[in-house]
């Protein structure tokens, strides 16, 4: 029995992993292990011999079992120590640079404007960039012979031979989304529609693709006064300046009656633009009360409903707010420009958290 004991205690001490330990356990104290075989021999012994050998065998079995479990936890401790030694982390290293990519000023400003109008109860509507000339012009009270069609330097799509759909254009403004939104939702309605628009024009202040944001509010008794309040609230929030002052100037658009262009007070003293002070005025948007013909085109009864609409250039607002001098740079994808004027990806503009930080 002493030989048996020595053999297994040594084997346990020499085992290098859990599988080896398990093999030893089966060999020594398993059902058909050496200790079990010895126990079977108890039957052939005299009662006196059995009284001595029985307890000794049981003690041997216990001893081997506890040697195995002690070795098991020693192996686990060693494995953990080894992991701790190899898998280490230097928490004093500097973080990775945060601004790998940035949010484009157009995206940023679109989010800012949407946050402001969202706060005033407007939701966002969308329409296609390839638009039928009916939505882009006729439905907006711009008939075929109207000068606006040529003034807008429209890109016409060539329709394939045999295609009898009406002529299509790249939308020249976001105003057609007014029609689509009213067709879909009817009245009352409060929506804004940001998006790309296209005109064949290119110089320092014009690019063939640019961005507009349309606004539309239709209800039973919406007036010019509501339009004025909404636009003033918007400008104050957007430019993050209390001293913003607006001027409403009578104008003309086919889709509104009456119509007003809105100018913002500014100064060019010393060659730099300052908003909210000085004696200059700069035009920032067009607006007015939606023309009854437009409501009718969209299936809304002008005897029952009325409201205002406005359209502004997103790119221009971005240039004004963030002091960006050349419109064309927006679309050049120059990395240095993007890093300079871009915004941190995780700073989402909200009314509570701040628009631009
Ligand atoms: N669609 C006009 C443009 O592109 C802008 C505009 C003016 C939109 C007056 C409106 C509005 O909704 O009421 O120049």
PDB file of N, CA and C in Angstrom, residues 184-266:
ATOM      1  N   UNK A 184     -49.150  63.747 -49.516  1.00  0.00           N
ATOM      2  CA  UNK A 184     -49.066  62.569 -48.644  1.00  0.00           C
ATOM      3  C   UNK A 184     -49.776  62.771 -47.313  1.00  0.00           C
ATOM      4  N   UNK A 185     -49.610  63.961 -46.711  1.00  0.00           N
ATOM      5  CA  UNK A 185     -50.124  64.163 -45.349  1.00  0.00           C
ATOM      6  C   UNK A 185     -51.376  65.010 -45.279  1.00  0.00           C
ATOM      7  N   UNK A 186     -51.670  65.771 -46.341  1.00  0.00           N
ATOM      8  CA  UNK A 186     -52.785  66.703 -46.293  1.00  0.00           C
ATOM      9  C   UNK A 186     -52.508  67.822 -45.306  1.00  0.00           C
ATOM     10  N   UNK A 187     -53.567  68.508 -44.881  1.00  0.00           N
ATOM     11  CA  UNK A 187     -53.431  69.607 -43.919  1.00  0.00           C
ATOM     12  C   UNK A 187     -54.192  69.227 -42.646  1.00  0.00           C
ATOM     13  N   UNK A 188     -53.796  69.745 -41.469  1.00  0.00           N
ATOM     14  CA  UNK A 188     -52.676  70.657 -41.229  1.00  0.00           C
ATOM     15  C   UNK A 188     -51.328  69.942 -41.374  1.00  0.00           C
ATOM     16  N   UNK A 189     -50.289  70.736 -41.631  1.00  0.00           N
ATOM     17  CA  UNK A 189     -48.964  70.138 -41.836  1.00  0.00           C
ATOM     18  C   UNK A 189     -47.878  71.135 -41.431  1.00  0.00           C
ATOM     19  N   UNK A 190     -46.811  70.617 -40.887  1.00  0.00           N
ATOM     20  CA  UNK A 190     -45.638  71.452 -40.552  1.00  0.00           C
ATOM     21  C   UNK A 190     -44.400  70.636 -40.881  1.00  0.00           C
ATOM     22  N   UNK A 191     -43.747  70.976 -41.995  1.00  0.00           N
ATOM     23  CA  UNK A 191     -42.561  70.212 -42.402  1.00  0.00           C
ATOM     24  C   UNK A 191     -41.419  71.116 -42.843  1.00  0.00           C
ATOM     25  N   UNK A 192     -40.208  70.572 -42.733  1.00  0.00           N
ATOM     26  CA  UNK A 192     -39.065  71.162 -43.425  1.00  0.00           C
ATOM     27  C   UNK A 192     -38.530  70.096 -44.366  1.00  0.00           C
ATOM     28  N   UNK A 193     -37.871  70.541 -45.430  1.00  0.00           N
ATOM     29  CA  UNK A 193     -37.317  69.601 -46.405  1.00  0.00           C
ATOM     30  C   UNK A 193     -35.934  70.068 -46.818  1.00  0.00           C
ATOM     31  N   UNK A 194     -34.887  69.511 -46.190  1.00  0.00           N
ATOM     32  CA  UNK A 194     -33.530  69.856 -46.614  1.00  0.00           C
ATOM     33  C   UNK A 194     -33.111  68.950 -47.765  1.00  0.00           C
ATOM     34  N   UNK A 195     -32.239  69.436 -48.639  1.00  0.00           N
ATOM     35  CA  UNK A 195     -31.756  68.527 -49.677  1.00  0.00           C
ATOM     36  C   UNK A 195     -30.979  69.226 -50.771  1.00  0.00           C
ATOM     37  N   UNK A 196     -30.498  68.389 -51.708  1.00  0.00           N
ATOM     38  CA  UNK A 196     -29.683  68.898 -52.817  1.00  0.00           C
ATOM     39  C   UNK A 196     -30.567  69.462 -53.919  1.00  0.00           C
ATOM     40  N   UNK A 197     -30.105  70.536 -54.518  1.00  0.00           N
ATOM     41  CA  UNK A 197     -30.783  71.107 -55.680  1.00  0.00           C
ATOM     42  C   UNK A 197     -29.725  71.439 -56.732  1.00  0.00           C
ATOM     43  N   UNK A 198     -30.174  71.637 -57.975  1.00  0.00           N
ATOM     44  CA  UNK A 198     -29.221  71.749 -59.096  1.00  0.00           C
ATOM     45  C   UNK A 198     -29.565  72.906 -60.031  1.00  0.00           C
ATOM     46  N   UNK A 199     -28.557  73.675 -60.389  1.00  0.00           N
ATOM     47  CA  UNK A 199     -28.740  74.708 -61.413  1.00  0.00           C
ATOM     48  C   UNK A 199     -27.441  74.852 -62.201  1.00  0.00           C
ATOM     49  N   UNK A 200     -27.560  75.113 -63.506  1.00  0.00           N
ATOM     50  CA  UNK A 200     -26.371  75.215 -64.363  1.00  0.00           C
ATOM     51  C   UNK A 200     -25.702  76.564 -64.159  1.00  0.00           C
ATOM     52  N   UNK A 201     -24.891  76.668 -63.126  1.00  0.00           N
ATOM     53  CA  UNK A 201     -24.283  77.943 -62.751  1.00  0.00           C
ATOM     54  C   UNK A 201     -23.001  77.643 -61.969  1.00  0.00           C
ATOM     55  N   UNK A 202     -21.921  78.381 -62.264  1.00  0.00           N
ATOM     56  CA  UNK A 202     -20.675  78.098 -61.549  1.00  0.00           C
ATOM     57  C   UNK A 202     -19.786  79.326 -61.440  1.00  0.00           C
ATOM     58  N   UNK A 203     -19.632  79.847 -60.233  1.00  0.00           N
ATOM     59  CA  UNK A 203     -18.636  80.892 -59.948  1.00  0.00           C
ATOM     60  C   UNK A 203     -18.379  80.876 -58.444  1.00  0.00           C
ATOM     61  N   UNK A 204     -17.797  81.954 -57.890  1.00  0.00           N
ATOM     62  CA  UNK A 204     -17.399  81.899 -56.483  1.00  0.00           C
ATOM     63  C   UNK A 204     -18.586  81.700 -55.532  1.00  0.00           C
ATOM     64  N   UNK A 205     -19.765  82.144 -55.979  1.00  0.00           N
ATOM     65  CA  UNK A 205     -20.926  82.016 -55.084  1.00  0.00           C
ATOM     66  C   UNK A 205     -21.984  81.050 -55.618  1.00  0.00           C
ATOM     67  N   UNK A 206     -21.686  80.364 -56.731  1.00  0.00           N
ATOM     68  CA  UNK A 206     -22.648  79.395 -57.272  1.00  0.00           C
ATOM     69  C   UNK A 206     -21.962  78.096 -57.660  1.00  0.00           C
ATOM     70  N   UNK A 207     -22.579  76.966 -57.271  1.00  0.00           N
ATOM     71  CA  UNK A 207     -22.103  75.660 -57.735  1.00  0.00           C
ATOM     72  C   UNK A 207     -23.298  74.933 -58.352  1.00  0.00           C
ATOM     73  N   UNK A 208     -23.055  74.054 -59.341  1.00  0.00           N
ATOM     74  CA  UNK A 208     -24.176  73.400 -60.038  1.00  0.00           C
ATOM     75  C   UNK A 208     -25.046  72.558 -59.105  1.00  0.00           C
ATOM     76  N   UNK A 209     -24.471  72.103 -57.989  1.00  0.00           N
ATOM     77  CA  UNK A 209     -25.266  71.415 -56.973  1.00  0.00           C
ATOM     78  C   UNK A 209     -25.100  72.212 -55.691  1.00  0.00           C
ATOM     79  N   UNK A 210     -26.181  72.481 -55.015  1.00  0.00           N
ATOM     80  CA  UNK A 210     -26.082  73.126 -53.702  1.00  0.00           C
ATOM     81  C   UNK A 210     -27.233  72.639 -52.829  1.00  0.00           C
ATOM     82  N   UNK A 211     -27.393  73.227 -51.663  1.00  0.00           N
ATOM     83  CA  UNK A 211     -28.385  72.688 -50.713  1.00  0.00           C
ATOM     84  C   UNK A 211     -29.372  73.751 -50.286  1.00  0.00           C
ATOM     85  N   UNK A 212     -30.625  73.359 -50.273  1.00  0.00           N
ATOM     86  CA  UNK A 212     -31.667  74.259 -49.778  1.00  0.00           C
ATOM     87  C   UNK A 212     -32.423  73.595 -48.650  1.00  0.00           C
ATOM     88  N   UNK A 213     -33.164  74.434 -47.929  1.00  0.00           N
ATOM     89  CA  UNK A 213     -34.074  73.897 -46.933  1.00  0.00           C
ATOM     90  C   UNK A 213     -35.406  74.618 -47.094  1.00  0.00           C
ATOM     91  N   UNK A 214     -36.435  73.818 -47.330  1.00  0.00           N
ATOM     92  CA  UNK A 214     -37.770  74.347 -47.519  1.00  0.00           C
ATOM     93  C   UNK A 214     -38.517  74.250 -46.206  1.00  0.00           C
ATOM     94  N   UNK A 215     -39.420  75.200 -45.960  1.00  0.00           N
ATOM     95  CA  UNK A 215     -40.292  75.099 -44.786  1.00  0.00           C
ATOM     96  C   UNK A 215     -41.722  75.288 -45.228  1.00  0.00           C
ATOM     97  N   UNK A 216     -42.638  74.596 -44.556  1.00  0.00           N
ATOM     98  CA  UNK A 216     -44.058  74.720 -44.912  1.00  0.00           C
ATOM     99  C   UNK A 216     -44.898  74.526 -43.659  1.00  0.00           C
ATOM    100  N   UNK A 217     -45.824  75.478 -43.415  1.00  0.00           N
ATOM    101  CA  UNK A 217     -46.753  75.322 -42.286  1.00  0.00           C
ATOM    102  C   UNK A 217     -48.144  75.704 -42.766  1.00  0.00           C
ATOM    103  N   UNK A 218     -49.053  74.743 -42.762  1.00  0.00           N
ATOM    104  CA  UNK A 218     -50.421  74.988 -43.221  1.00  0.00           C
ATOM    105  C   UNK A 218     -51.380  74.626 -42.097  1.00  0.00           C
ATOM    106  N   UNK A 219     -52.309  75.532 -41.823  1.00  0.00           N
ATOM    107  CA  UNK A 219     -53.339  75.240 -40.819  1.00  0.00           C
ATOM    108  C   UNK A 219     -54.525  76.158 -41.099  1.00  0.00           C
ATOM    109  N   UNK A 220     -55.433  76.309 -40.130  1.00  0.00           N
ATOM    110  CA  UNK A 220     -56.642  77.094 -40.400  1.00  0.00           C
ATOM    111  C   UNK A 220     -56.363  78.598 -40.442  1.00  0.00           C
ATOM    112  N   UNK A 221     -55.525  79.073 -39.529  1.00  0.00           N
ATOM    113  CA  UNK A 221     -55.410  80.534 -39.433  1.00  0.00           C
ATOM    114  C   UNK A 221     -53.955  80.998 -39.302  1.00  0.00           C
ATOM    115  N   UNK A 222     -53.076  80.366 -40.058  1.00  0.00           N
ATOM    116  CA  UNK A 222     -51.668  80.780 -40.008  1.00  0.00           C
ATOM    117  C   UNK A 222     -51.483  82.056 -40.837  1.00  0.00           C
ATOM    118  N   UNK A 223     -50.748  83.013 -40.290  1.00  0.00           N
ATOM    119  CA  UNK A 223     -50.606  84.313 -40.955  1.00  0.00           C
ATOM    120  C   UNK A 223     -49.134  84.676 -41.159  1.00  0.00           C
ATOM    121  N   UNK A 224     -48.909  85.805 -41.810  1.00  0.00           N
ATOM    122  CA  UNK A 224     -47.567  86.379 -41.975  1.00  0.00           C
ATOM    123  C   UNK A 224     -46.893  86.591 -40.620  1.00  0.00           C
ATOM    124  N   UNK A 225     -47.692  86.894 -39.593  1.00  0.00           N
ATOM    125  CA  UNK A 225     -47.122  87.145 -38.265  1.00  0.00           C
ATOM    126  C   UNK A 225     -46.443  85.878 -37.737  1.00  0.00           C
ATOM    127  N   UNK A 226     -47.093  84.725 -37.969  1.00  0.00           N
ATOM    128  CA  UNK A 226     -46.493  83.451 -37.545  1.00  0.00           C
ATOM    129  C   UNK A 226     -45.188  83.201 -38.303  1.00  0.00           C
ATOM    130  N   UNK A 227     -45.199  83.527 -39.608  1.00  0.00           N
ATOM    131  CA  UNK A 227     -44.001  83.353 -40.434  1.00  0.00           C
ATOM    132  C   UNK A 227     -42.841  84.170 -39.859  1.00  0.00           C
ATOM    133  N   UNK A 228     -43.169  85.421 -39.525  1.00  0.00           N
ATOM    134  CA  UNK A 228     -42.135  86.341 -39.033  1.00  0.00           C
ATOM    135  C   UNK A 228     -41.557  85.818 -37.712  1.00  0.00           C
ATOM    136  N   UNK A 229     -42.430  85.379 -36.824  1.00  0.00           N
ATOM    137  CA  UNK A 229     -41.974  84.883 -35.516  1.00  0.00           C
ATOM    138  C   UNK A 229     -41.083  83.649 -35.684  1.00  0.00           C
ATOM    139  N   UNK A 230     -41.553  82.729 -36.517  1.00  0.00           N
ATOM    140  CA  UNK A 230     -40.801  81.478 -36.707  1.00  0.00           C
ATOM    141  C   UNK A 230     -39.408  81.766 -37.269  1.00  0.00           C
ATOM    142  N   UNK A 231     -39.333  82.667 -38.264  1.00  0.00           N
ATOM    143  CA  UNK A 231     -38.031  82.940 -38.874  1.00  0.00           C
ATOM    144  C   UNK A 231     -37.110  83.702 -37.926  1.00  0.00           C
ATOM    145  N   UNK A 232     -37.679  84.589 -37.126  1.00  0.00           N
ATOM    146  CA  UNK A 232     -36.845  85.309 -36.156  1.00  0.00           C
ATOM    147  C   UNK A 232     -36.322  84.365 -35.070  1.00  0.00           C
ATOM    148  N   UNK A 233     -37.208  83.524 -34.575  1.00  0.00           N
ATOM    149  CA  UNK A 233     -36.782  82.517 -33.583  1.00  0.00           C
ATOM    150  C   UNK A 233     -35.681  81.636 -34.168  1.00  0.00           C
ATOM    151  N   UNK A 234     -35.911  81.226 -35.413  1.00  0.00           N
ATOM    152  CA  UNK A 234     -34.937  80.352 -36.063  1.00  0.00           C
ATOM    153  C   UNK A 234     -33.571  81.027 -36.147  1.00  0.00           C
ATOM    154  N   UNK A 235     -33.546  82.267 -36.636  1.00  0.00           N
ATOM    155  CA  UNK A 235     -32.252  82.942 -36.849  1.00  0.00           C
ATOM    156  C   UNK A 235     -31.521  83.163 -35.529  1.00  0.00           C
ATOM    157  N   UNK A 236     -32.273  83.541 -34.500  1.00  0.00           N
ATOM    158  CA  UNK A 236     -31.642  83.758 -33.199  1.00  0.00           C
ATOM    159  C   UNK A 236     -31.005  82.445 -32.698  1.00  0.00           C
ATOM    160  N   UNK A 237     -31.752  81.357 -32.841  1.00  0.00           N
ATOM    161  CA  UNK A 237     -31.236  80.067 -32.377  1.00  0.00           C
ATOM    162  C   UNK A 237     -30.063  79.615 -33.245  1.00  0.00           C
ATOM    163  N   UNK A 238     -30.208  79.778 -34.555  1.00  0.00           N
ATOM    164  CA  UNK A 238     -29.188  79.247 -35.459  1.00  0.00           C
ATOM    165  C   UNK A 238     -27.863  79.987 -35.326  1.00  0.00           C
ATOM    166  N   UNK A 239     -27.923  81.335 -35.324  1.00  0.00           N
ATOM    167  CA  UNK A 239     -26.669  82.085 -35.243  1.00  0.00           C
ATOM    168  C   UNK A 239     -26.175  82.214 -33.802  1.00  0.00           C
ATOM    169  N   UNK A 240     -26.982  81.727 -32.854  1.00  0.00           N
ATOM    170  CA  UNK A 240     -26.603  81.731 -31.439  1.00  0.00           C
ATOM    171  C   UNK A 240     -26.240  83.144 -30.987  1.00  0.00           C
ATOM    172  N   UNK A 241     -27.050  84.108 -31.458  1.00  0.00           N
ATOM    173  CA  UNK A 241     -26.843  85.530 -31.159  1.00  0.00           C
ATOM    174  C   UNK A 241     -28.202  86.149 -30.835  1.00  0.00           C
ATOM    175  N   UNK A 242     -28.306  86.850 -29.688  1.00  0.00           N
ATOM    176  CA  UNK A 242     -29.579  87.477 -29.341  1.00  0.00           C
ATOM    177  C   UNK A 242     -29.852  88.728 -30.167  1.00  0.00           C
ATOM    178  N   UNK A 243     -28.775  89.403 -30.604  1.00  0.00           N
ATOM    179  CA  UNK A 243     -28.934  90.679 -31.296  1.00  0.00           C
ATOM    180  C   UNK A 243     -29.300  90.584 -32.768  1.00  0.00           C
ATOM    181  N   UNK A 244     -29.672  89.389 -33.241  1.00  0.00           N
ATOM    182  CA  UNK A 244     -30.028  89.210 -34.653  1.00  0.00           C
ATOM    183  C   UNK A 244     -31.233  90.080 -35.007  1.00  0.00           C
ATOM    184  N   UNK A 245     -31.145  90.789 -36.151  1.00  0.00           N
ATOM    185  CA  UNK A 245     -32.278  91.597 -36.586  1.00  0.00           C
ATOM    186  C   UNK A 245     -32.620  91.270 -38.034  1.00  0.00           C
ATOM    187  N   UNK A 246     -33.906  91.069 -38.307  1.00  0.00           N
ATOM    188  CA  UNK A 246     -34.325  90.705 -39.659  1.00  0.00           C
ATOM    189  C   UNK A 246     -35.156  91.823 -40.273  1.00  0.00           C
ATOM    190  N   UNK A 247     -35.113  91.885 -41.602  1.00  0.00           N
ATOM    191  CA  UNK A 247     -35.928  92.856 -42.332  1.00  0.00           C
ATOM    192  C   UNK A 247     -36.724  92.078 -43.389  1.00  0.00           C
ATOM    193  N   UNK A 248     -38.033  92.269 -43.396  1.00  0.00           N
ATOM    194  CA  UNK A 248     -38.874  91.615 -44.395  1.00  0.00           C
ATOM    195  C   UNK A 248     -39.125  92.597 -45.532  1.00  0.00           C
ATOM    196  N   UNK A 249     -38.731  92.208 -46.724  1.00  0.00           N
ATOM    197  CA  UNK A 249     -38.801  93.094 -47.886  1.00  0.00           C
ATOM    198  C   UNK A 249     -39.760  92.475 -48.900  1.00  0.00           C
ATOM    199  N   UNK A 250     -40.728  93.291 -49.352  1.00  0.00           N
ATOM    200  CA  UNK A 250     -41.706  92.774 -50.321  1.00  0.00           C
ATOM    201  C   UNK A 250     -40.984  92.248 -51.554  1.00  0.00           C
ATOM    202  N   UNK A 251     -41.452  91.122 -52.072  1.00  0.00           N
ATOM    203  CA  UNK A 251     -40.779  90.511 -53.210  1.00  0.00           C
ATOM    204  C   UNK A 251     -41.810  89.767 -54.042  1.00  0.00           C
ATOM    205  N   UNK A 252     -41.333  88.945 -54.941  1.00  0.00           N
ATOM    206  CA  UNK A 252     -42.286  88.147 -55.719  1.00  0.00           C
ATOM    207  C   UNK A 252     -41.777  86.738 -55.988  1.00  0.00           C
ATOM    208  N   UNK A 253     -42.588  85.759 -55.653  1.00  0.00           N
ATOM    209  CA  UNK A 253     -42.361  84.371 -56.073  1.00  0.00           C
ATOM    210  C   UNK A 253     -43.691  83.853 -56.606  1.00  0.00           C
ATOM    211  N   UNK A 254     -43.648  83.020 -57.654  1.00  0.00           N
ATOM    212  CA  UNK A 254     -44.910  82.529 -58.213  1.00  0.00           C
ATOM    213  C   UNK A 254     -45.716  81.703 -57.209  1.00  0.00           C
ATOM    214  N   UNK A 255     -45.030  81.054 -56.258  1.00  0.00           N
ATOM    215  CA  UNK A 255     -45.712  80.101 -55.368  1.00  0.00           C
ATOM    216  C   UNK A 255     -46.164  80.715 -54.054  1.00  0.00           C
ATOM    217  N   UNK A 256     -45.943  82.031 -53.867  1.00  0.00           N
ATOM    218  CA  UNK A 256     -46.420  82.675 -52.638  1.00  0.00           C
ATOM    219  C   UNK A 256     -47.092  83.998 -52.966  1.00  0.00           C
ATOM    220  N   UNK A 257     -48.074  84.371 -52.146  1.00  0.00           N
ATOM    221  CA  UNK A 257     -48.746  85.666 -52.300  1.00  0.00           C
ATOM    222  C   UNK A 257     -49.364  86.064 -50.975  1.00  0.00           C
ATOM    223  N   UNK A 258     -48.925  87.120 -50.311  1.00  0.00           N
ATOM    224  CA  UNK A 258     -47.765  87.928 -50.674  1.00  0.00           C
ATOM    225  C   UNK A 258     -46.442  87.199 -50.436  1.00  0.00           C
ATOM    226  N   UNK A 259     -45.373  87.781 -50.996  1.00  0.00           N
ATOM    227  CA  UNK A 259     -44.034  87.188 -50.842  1.00  0.00           C
ATOM    228  C   UNK A 259     -43.107  88.182 -50.161  1.00  0.00           C
ATOM    229  N   UNK A 260     -42.141  87.636 -49.445  1.00  0.00           N
ATOM    230  CA  UNK A 260     -41.162  88.510 -48.796  1.00  0.00           C
ATOM    231  C   UNK A 260     -39.783  87.868 -48.846  1.00  0.00           C
ATOM    232  N   UNK A 261     -38.791  88.693 -49.135  1.00  0.00           N
ATOM    233  CA  UNK A 261     -37.424  88.220 -48.954  1.00  0.00           C
ATOM    234  C   UNK A 261     -36.958  88.719 -47.592  1.00  0.00           C
ATOM    235  N   UNK A 262     -36.127  87.919 -46.948  1.00  0.00           N
ATOM    236  CA  UNK A 262     -35.710  88.267 -45.597  1.00  0.00           C
ATOM    237  C   UNK A 262     -34.222  88.586 -45.601  1.00  0.00           C
ATOM    238  N   UNK A 263     -33.894  89.747 -45.051  1.00  0.00           N
ATOM    239  CA  UNK A 263     -32.499  90.181 -44.946  1.00  0.00           C
ATOM    240  C   UNK A 263     -32.090  90.177 -43.481  1.00  0.00           C
ATOM    241  N   UNK A 264     -30.808  89.985 -43.235  1.00  0.00           N
ATOM    242  CA  UNK A 264     -30.294  89.992 -41.871  1.00  0.00           C
ATOM    243  C   UNK A 264     -29.338  91.192 -41.711  1.00  0.00           C
ATOM    244  N   UNK A 265     -29.451  91.882 -40.572  1.00  0.00           N
ATOM    245  CA  UNK A 265     -28.592  93.058 -40.356  1.00  0.00           C
ATOM    246  C   UNK A 265     -27.143  92.610 -40.143  1.00  0.00           C
ATOM    247  N   UNK A 266     -26.225  93.327 -40.824  1.00  0.00           N
ATOM    248  CA  UNK A 266     -24.824  92.936 -40.700  1.00  0.00           C
ATOM    249  C   UNK A 266     -23.905  94.113 -40.941  1.00  0.00           C
TER     250      UNK A 266
END
